């Protein structure tokens, strides 16, 4: 068997690559589109389906479909197309020759696990499959095996207490306040301010504005007073030439993470959710769970969020408990291939999956050593994009820990009886 594949399919973006890399080889939208019936190209021999970046570029001509909504697969036929695209067009590998690690949301259902495993084993013939808890990988990326992972992406935010690499499922909670909701709220704020932003392309522009300019205020009320002046406003030009004026929208937008009622929702803020999740665990675990809180995901990397979370959670707990909030390490690997650079407003800003899943590259799979980095065949196909992709040692881990993780991932796999662990 060849070097393992590591794939993270999210509501907004998919990140795919090889074990041993600190960054994914490619990042593309988890999106596909079919030519509309009124399109003159329909029936003229052109392929009807477009996936990933191509669907994004042709979005004005297509009926768009998102196979994952709120971190849950809603259309398995379309999800199969995304998998096919990632294996054959993006990674350019034969999936039957590579063990596969796929991330899964912390509260993934058994029926979803079974359906995913069935398709990957029976349709793509993967030789080995491991479903990795996204929260655990995020914590591993910070060099910890115990703590609380707050994974906030495009569709969902999860709060996952973890002890010795094992997520505490009964204390894991989720909220659907996440990246797409912040984009919707910023769109509403700009529209209320007199801007005409109605097309799907406009929404993508607003998403980019959110990622480039928005920040979390340390003190919301003080920030409102401090910025209540015309000089604070900032003009931003969209790709279509339209000019948008940004004022207090820059910090009002992410404030809904803490005050959901700003956009008409009756829900707790994420600081309260984190407190609720950890407090439901045994008090004997509070010291380590409050002491190692790790923010991850695109929304989790919002400027100022770490400091605000530190302040809010510290105010909720006893002074005898030390609260420490950090973010996952930012990836520092080689550039991505095929024009899908992670830098830029439209791409995820961190890749904890590859930092947390790095130990896989040092494992042995059925007697085949896969720790020698990316093999010659893969290098030949992807060339310079893999420069510097020698095997990476996971930061902050002992060799014993790496060995245990890798053995747990790839031992005793069977193509006929998929392994569906509740752990990592």
Coordinates of C-alpha atoms in Angstrom, one line a residue:
X1 CA 0.0 0.0 0.0
X2 CA 1.1 3.6 -0.8
X3 CA 1.4 6.7 1.4
X4 CA -1.9 7.4 3.3
X5 CA -4.3 10.1 2.1
X6 CA -5.6 12.7 4.5
X7 CA -8.9 14.4 3.5
X8 CA -11.0 16.9 5.3
X9 CA -14.3 17.6 3.7
X10 CA -16.1 20.7 5.2
X11 CA -19.3 22.6 4.5
X12 CA -17.3 25.3 2.8
X13 CA -14.0 23.9 1.6
X14 CA -12.3 20.5 1.1
X15 CA -8.7 20.0 2.0
X16 CA -6.9 17.0 0.6
X17 CA -3.3 15.8 0.7
X18 CA -0.9 13.1 1.9
X19 CA 0.2 12.1 5.4
X20 CA 3.6 13.6 6.1
X21 CA 2.7 17.0 4.7
X22 CA 2.1 20.0 7.1
X23 CA -0.3 21.5 4.6
X24 CA -2.9 20.0 2.3
X25 CA -1.8 19.6 -1.3
X26 CA -5.0 21.3 -2.5
X27 CA -8.0 23.2 -1.1
X28 CA -11.2 23.6 -3.2
X29 CA -14.8 24.6 -2.5
X30 CA -17.1 21.7 -1.5
X31 CA -19.3 22.6 -4.3
X32 CA -20.7 21.3 -7.5
X33 CA -22.9 22.7 -10.2
X34 CA -24.9 21.5 -13.1
X35 CA -25.6 23.6 -16.2
X36 CA -29.0 25.2 -16.0
X37 CA -31.5 24.0 -18.6
X38 CA -31.7 27.5 -20.1
X39 CA -27.9 27.5 -20.8
X40 CA -27.2 27.3 -24.5
X41 CA -24.4 24.8 -23.8
X42 CA -26.8 22.1 -22.6
X43 CA -27.1 19.4 -25.1
X44 CA -24.0 20.5 -27.1
X45 CA -21.6 17.9 -25.7
X46 CA -20.1 19.8 -22.8
X47 CA -19.9 18.0 -19.5
X48 CA -22.9 18.9 -17.4
X49 CA -21.2 18.7 -13.9
X50 CA -18.6 21.1 -12.6
X51 CA -16.9 20.7 -9.3
X52 CA -14.7 22.6 -6.9
X53 CA -13.0 25.7 -8.2
X54 CA -14.4 25.2 -11.7
X55 CA -18.0 25.3 -10.3
X56 CA -17.0 28.4 -8.3
X57 CA -15.7 30.2 -11.4
X58 CA -18.8 29.2 -13.5
X59 CA -21.3 29.8 -10.7
X60 CA -23.3 32.4 -12.8
X61 CA -24.1 29.7 -15.3
X62 CA -24.8 26.8 -13.0
X63 CA -27.4 25.5 -10.6
X64 CA -25.2 25.1 -7.5
X65 CA -25.4 22.3 -5.0
X66 CA -23.6 21.8 -1.6
X67 CA -23.4 18.2 -0.6
X68 CA -22.4 19.1 3.0
X69 CA -24.6 21.4 5.0
X70 CA -23.9 22.2 8.6
X71 CA -21.2 19.6 8.7
X72 CA -23.6 16.8 7.6
X73 CA -23.7 15.1 4.2
X74 CA -27.1 15.8 2.8
X75 CA -26.6 14.3 -0.7
X76 CA -24.5 11.1 -0.9
X77 CA -24.6 10.9 -4.7
X78 CA -23.1 14.4 -4.9
X79 CA -20.6 13.6 -2.1
X80 CA -19.4 10.7 -4.1
X81 CA -18.7 13.0 -7.0
X82 CA -16.6 15.2 -4.7
X83 CA -14.7 12.2 -3.5
X84 CA -14.1 11.1 -7.1
X85 CA -12.9 14.6 -8.0
X86 CA -10.5 14.8 -5.1
X87 CA -8.9 11.4 -5.8
X88 CA -8.7 11.4 -9.5
X89 CA -8.6 15.0 -10.6
X90 CA -7.0 16.8 -7.6
X91 CA -4.6 14.2 -6.0
X92 CA -4.4 12.1 -9.2
X93 CA -4.1 8.8 -7.3
X94 CA -5.8 5.4 -7.4
X95 CA -7.7 5.3 -4.1
X96 CA -7.4 1.5 -3.9
X97 CA -3.7 1.9 -3.4
X98 CA -3.8 4.3 -0.5
X99 CA -5.0 4.0 3.1
X100 CA -7.4 6.9 3.8
X101 CA -7.9 9.1 6.8
X102 CA -11.1 11.2 6.6
X103 CA -12.0 13.8 9.2
X104 CA -15.5 13.6 10.7
X105 CA -17.5 16.0 12.9
X106 CA -17.3 15.4 16.6
X107 CA -20.9 14.3 16.8
X108 CA -21.1 12.3 13.6
X109 CA -23.9 9.7 13.7
X110 CA -23.3 6.0 13.3
X111 CA -25.5 5.9 10.2
X112 CA -23.3 8.6 8.5
X113 CA -20.2 6.6 9.5
X114 CA -21.6 3.5 8.0
X115 CA -22.7 5.1 4.8
X116 CA -19.4 6.9 4.3
X117 CA -17.5 3.7 4.9
X118 CA -19.7 1.7 2.6
X119 CA -19.1 4.0 -0.4
X120 CA -15.4 4.4 0.2
X121 CA -14.9 0.7 0.6
X122 CA -17.3 -0.6 -2.1
X123 CA -17.1 2.1 -4.7
X124 CA -13.5 3.4 -4.3
X125 CA -12.0 0.2 -2.9
X126 CA -9.8 2.0 -0.3
X127 CA -7.6 -0.7 1.4
X128 CA -8.0 0.9 4.9
X129 CA -10.1 3.7 6.3
X130 CA -9.9 5.8 9.5
X131 CA -12.5 8.4 10.6
X132 CA -10.7 11.0 12.6
X133 CA -12.5 13.2 15.1
X134 CA -11.9 16.8 13.9
X135 CA -11.7 18.1 17.5
X136 CA -9.0 15.6 18.5
X137 CA -6.9 16.5 15.4
X138 CA -7.2 20.2 16.3
X139 CA -6.0 19.6 19.8
X140 CA -3.1 17.4 18.5
X141 CA -2.1 20.3 16.2
X142 CA -1.4 22.4 19.3
X143 CA 0.8 19.7 20.8
X144 CA -1.7 18.6 23.4
X145 CA -3.5 15.3 24.1
X146 CA -5.8 16.7 26.8
X147 CA -7.8 19.9 26.7
X148 CA -10.8 21.4 25.0
X149 CA -11.0 21.9 21.3
X150 CA -13.3 24.6 19.9
X151 CA -13.7 23.8 16.2
X152 CA -15.5 26.6 14.4
X153 CA -15.8 26.3 10.7
X154 CA -18.2 27.3 7.9
X155 CA -21.3 25.4 9.1
X156 CA -20.9 24.4 12.8
X157 CA -19.0 25.2 15.9
X158 CA -18.1 22.3 18.2
X159 CA -16.9 22.2 21.8
X160 CA -15.0 19.0 22.5
X161 CA -13.4 18.2 25.9
X162 CA -10.6 15.6 25.4
X163 CA -8.6 13.6 27.9
X164 CA -5.6 11.6 26.7
X165 CA -6.7 11.8 23.1
X166 CA -10.2 10.5 23.8
X167 CA -13.2 12.9 23.3
X168 CA -15.7 13.0 26.0
X169 CA -18.8 12.6 23.9
X170 CA -21.4 13.2 26.6
X171 CA -19.9 16.6 27.2
X172 CA -19.4 17.5 23.5
X173 CA -21.9 20.1 22.4
X174 CA -22.4 22.0 19.1
X175 CA -24.0 25.2 17.8
X176 CA -24.9 26.2 14.3
X177 CA -23.5 29.7 14.8
X178 CA -20.5 29.6 12.5
X179 CA -18.8 31.2 9.4
X180 CA -21.8 31.2 7.1
X181 CA -23.9 32.9 9.7
X182 CA -21.3 35.6 10.2
X183 CA -21.3 36.1 6.4
X184 CA -25.1 36.4 6.4
X185 CA -25.1 38.9 9.2
X186 CA -22.4 41.1 7.6
X187 CA -24.4 40.9 4.3
X188 CA -27.5 42.1 6.3
X189 CA -25.5 44.9 7.9
X190 CA -24.1 46.2 4.6
X191 CA -27.5 45.9 2.9
X192 CA -29.1 47.9 5.8
X193 CA -26.4 50.5 5.3
X194 CA -27.6 51.1 1.7
X195 CA -25.4 48.7 -0.3
X196 CA -27.0 46.6 -3.0
X197 CA -25.6 43.1 -2.6
X198 CA -28.0 40.6 -4.0
X199 CA -26.1 38.1 -6.3
X200 CA -24.4 34.9 -5.2
X201 CA -21.1 36.5 -6.3
X202 CA -21.8 39.4 -3.9
X203 CA -22.1 36.9 -1.1
X204 CA -18.6 35.6 -1.9
X205 CA -17.3 39.2 -1.9
X206 CA -18.8 39.7 1.5
X207 CA -17.2 36.5 2.8
X208 CA -13.8 37.9 1.6
X209 CA -14.5 41.2 3.4
X210 CA -15.4 39.3 6.6
X211 CA -12.1 37.3 6.5
X212 CA -9.9 40.3 5.7
X213 CA -11.4 43.1 7.8
X214 CA -13.6 41.8 10.6
X215 CA -12.3 41.4 14.1
X216 CA -13.7 40.5 17.6
X217 CA -13.7 43.5 20.0
X218 CA -12.2 42.8 23.4
X219 CA -15.0 45.0 25.0
X220 CA -17.9 45.5 22.6
X221 CA -19.5 48.5 24.4
X222 CA -16.2 50.4 24.6
X223 CA -15.4 49.6 21.0
X224 CA -18.7 51.1 19.9
X225 CA -17.8 54.4 21.6
X226 CA -14.2 54.4 20.4
X227 CA -15.2 53.9 16.8
X228 CA -18.2 56.1 16.6
X229 CA -16.6 58.6 14.3
X230 CA -16.6 59.1 10.5
X231 CA -12.8 58.8 10.4
X232 CA -13.1 55.1 11.5
X233 CA -14.9 54.2 8.2
X234 CA -13.0 52.3 5.6
X235 CA -13.7 52.1 1.9
X236 CA -13.3 48.7 0.2
X237 CA -13.6 48.1 -3.5
X238 CA -15.2 44.9 -4.7
X239 CA -14.0 43.0 -7.8
X240 CA -17.0 44.3 -9.8
X241 CA -16.0 47.9 -9.1
X242 CA -18.6 48.5 -6.4
X243 CA -17.4 50.4 -3.4
X244 CA -18.4 49.4 0.1
X245 CA -17.9 51.5 3.2
X246 CA -17.0 49.5 6.4
X247 CA -17.5 51.1 9.8
X248 CA -18.6 49.4 12.9
X249 CA -19.7 46.4 10.8
X250 CA -16.2 45.2 11.2
X251 CA -16.7 44.2 14.8
X252 CA -20.5 44.0 14.9
X253 CA -20.3 41.0 12.5
X254 CA -18.3 38.5 14.7
X255 CA -20.0 39.9 17.9
X256 CA -22.9 37.5 17.1
X257 CA -20.7 34.7 18.3
X258 CA -21.1 36.1 21.8
X259 CA -24.5 37.9 21.4
X260 CA -26.7 35.8 19.1
X261 CA -29.7 38.1 19.8
X262 CA -28.0 40.7 17.5
X263 CA -29.2 38.7 14.6
X264 CA -32.5 37.6 16.2
X265 CA -31.4 34.2 17.6
X266 CA -32.1 33.0 21.1
X267 CA -29.0 31.1 21.9
X268 CA -26.0 31.2 24.3
X269 CA -22.7 32.8 23.2
X270 CA -19.8 30.6 22.4
X271 CA -18.1 31.5 25.7
X272 CA -21.1 30.2 27.6
X273 CA -21.2 27.1 25.4
X274 CA -17.5 26.4 26.2
X275 CA -18.1 26.9 29.9
X276 CA -21.2 24.7 29.7
X277 CA -19.3 21.9 27.9
X278 CA -16.4 21.8 30.3
X279 CA -18.5 22.3 33.5
X280 CA -20.5 19.2 32.6
X281 CA -17.3 17.1 33.0
X282 CA -16.0 15.8 36.3
X283 CA -14.6 18.7 38.4
X284 CA -11.3 16.7 38.7
X285 CA -10.8 17.4 34.9
X286 CA -11.6 21.2 35.0
X287 CA -8.0 22.3 35.6
X288 CA -6.7 20.7 32.4
X289 CA -9.8 21.3 30.3
X290 CA -10.0 25.1 31.2
X291 CA -6.2 25.3 31.0
X292 CA -5.8 24.0 27.5
X293 CA -8.6 25.5 25.3
X294 CA -7.7 25.5 21.6
X295 CA -9.5 27.5 18.9
X296 CA -9.5 26.0 15.4
X297 CA -11.2 26.3 12.1
X298 CA -11.6 29.3 9.8
X299 CA -14.0 31.1 12.2
X300 CA -11.9 30.1 15.1
X301 CA -9.0 32.1 13.6
X302 CA -10.9 35.4 13.6
X303 CA -8.7 38.3 14.8
X304 CA -9.2 39.0 18.4
X305 CA -11.3 36.0 19.2
X306 CA -8.7 34.3 21.4
X307 CA -8.3 37.3 23.7
X308 CA -12.1 37.8 24.0
X309 CA -12.6 34.1 24.8
X310 CA -9.9 34.3 27.4
X311 CA -11.5 37.2 29.1
X312 CA -15.1 35.9 28.9
X313 CA -14.4 32.4 30.2
X314 CA -12.0 33.7 32.9
X315 CA -14.9 35.8 34.3
X316 CA -17.1 32.7 34.5
X317 CA -14.8 30.4 36.5
X318 CA -13.3 30.4 40.0
X319 CA -10.2 32.6 40.4
X320 CA -8.4 29.4 41.4
X321 CA -8.8 27.9 37.9
X322 CA -6.3 29.1 35.3
X323 CA -7.9 29.6 31.9
X324 CA -5.7 29.6 28.8
X325 CA -7.0 30.0 25.3
X326 CA -4.8 29.4 22.3
X327 CA -5.1 28.9 18.6
X328 CA -3.8 25.9 16.6
X329 CA -0.4 26.4 15.1
X330 CA -0.5 28.0 11.7
X331 CA 0.8 25.7 8.9
X332 CA 4.2 26.6 7.5
X333 CA 4.7 24.1 4.8
X334 CA 5.3 24.4 1.0
X335 CA 2.9 26.2 -1.3
X336 CA -0.1 24.3 -2.5
X337 CA -0.3 22.9 -6.0
X338 CA -2.6 23.5 -8.9
X339 CA -3.3 27.1 -8.2
X340 CA -5.1 26.5 -4.9
X341 CA -3.0 28.6 -2.6
X342 CA -4.2 28.7 1.0
X343 CA -3.1 32.3 1.4
X344 CA -5.8 34.7 0.3
X345 CA -9.2 35.7 1.5
X346 CA -11.2 32.9 -0.1
X347 CA -9.2 30.0 1.5
X348 CA -9.2 28.5 4.9
X349 CA -6.5 30.2 7.0
X350 CA -5.3 27.2 9.0
X351 CA -4.9 23.4 8.5
X352 CA -4.9 21.7 11.8
X353 CA -5.8 18.4 10.1
X354 CA -2.3 18.2 8.7
X355 CA -0.6 19.2 11.8
X356 CA -2.7 16.9 13.9
X357 CA -2.6 14.1 11.4
X358 CA 1.1 14.3 10.8
X359 CA 2.0 11.2 12.9
X360 CA 0.3 9.0 10.3
X361 CA 3.3 9.5 8.0
X362 CA 5.6 7.6 10.5
X363 CA 3.3 4.6 10.8
X364 CA 3.7 1.1 9.4
X365 CA 0.7 -0.2 7.4
X366 CA 0.6 -4.0 7.2
X367 CA 4.3 -4.1 7.3
X368 CA 4.8 -1.4 4.7
X369 CA 6.7 1.6 6.0
X370 CA 5.1 4.9 5.0
X371 CA 7.3 7.3 7.0
X372 CA 9.6 8.0 4.1
X373 CA 7.5 10.9 3.0
X374 CA 5.7 11.1 -0.4
X375 CA 6.7 8.4 -2.8
X376 CA 8.4 8.8 -6.2
X377 CA 5.2 8.2 -8.2
X378 CA 3.4 11.0 -6.3
X379 CA 6.4 13.3 -6.6
X380 CA 6.5 12.7 -10.4
X381 CA 2.8 13.7 -10.7
X382 CA 3.0 16.8 -8.5
X383 CA 6.5 18.0 -9.0
X384 CA 7.7 21.1 -7.3
X385 CA 4.6 21.5 -5.2
X386 CA 6.0 18.8 -2.9
X387 CA 9.4 20.3 -2.4
X388 CA 10.4 20.0 1.2
X389 CA 7.8 17.4 1.9
X390 CA 10.0 15.0 3.8
X391 CA 8.5 13.2 6.7
X392 CA 7.5 15.6 9.5
X393 CA 7.7 14.9 13.2
X394 CA 4.6 16.1 15.0
X395 CA 5.4 19.0 17.2
X396 CA 5.3 18.4 20.9
X397 CA 4.8 14.6 20.7
X398 CA 7.0 11.9 22.0
X399 CA 8.0 9.0 19.7
X400 CA 6.0 6.6 21.9
X401 CA 2.9 8.7 21.5
X402 CA 3.3 8.9 17.7
X403 CA 3.7 5.1 17.5
X404 CA 0.6 4.5 19.6
X405 CA -1.5 6.9 17.5
X406 CA -0.3 5.4 14.3
X407 CA -0.9 1.8 15.4
X408 CA -4.4 2.7 16.6
X409 CA -5.1 4.1 13.2
X410 CA -3.9 1.4 10.8
X411 CA -3.9 -1.9 12.7
X412 CA -6.4 -4.6 11.9
X413 CA -8.2 -3.0 9.1
X414 CA -10.5 -5.0 6.9
X415 CA -12.0 -4.0 3.6
X416 CA -15.1 -6.0 4.3
X417 CA -15.6 -4.9 7.9
X418 CA -14.8 -1.2 8.3
X419 CA -13.5 0.0 11.6
X420 CA -15.6 2.7 13.1
X421 CA -14.0 3.8 16.4
X422 CA -15.6 6.4 18.7
X423 CA -12.2 7.8 19.6
X424 CA -9.8 9.8 17.5

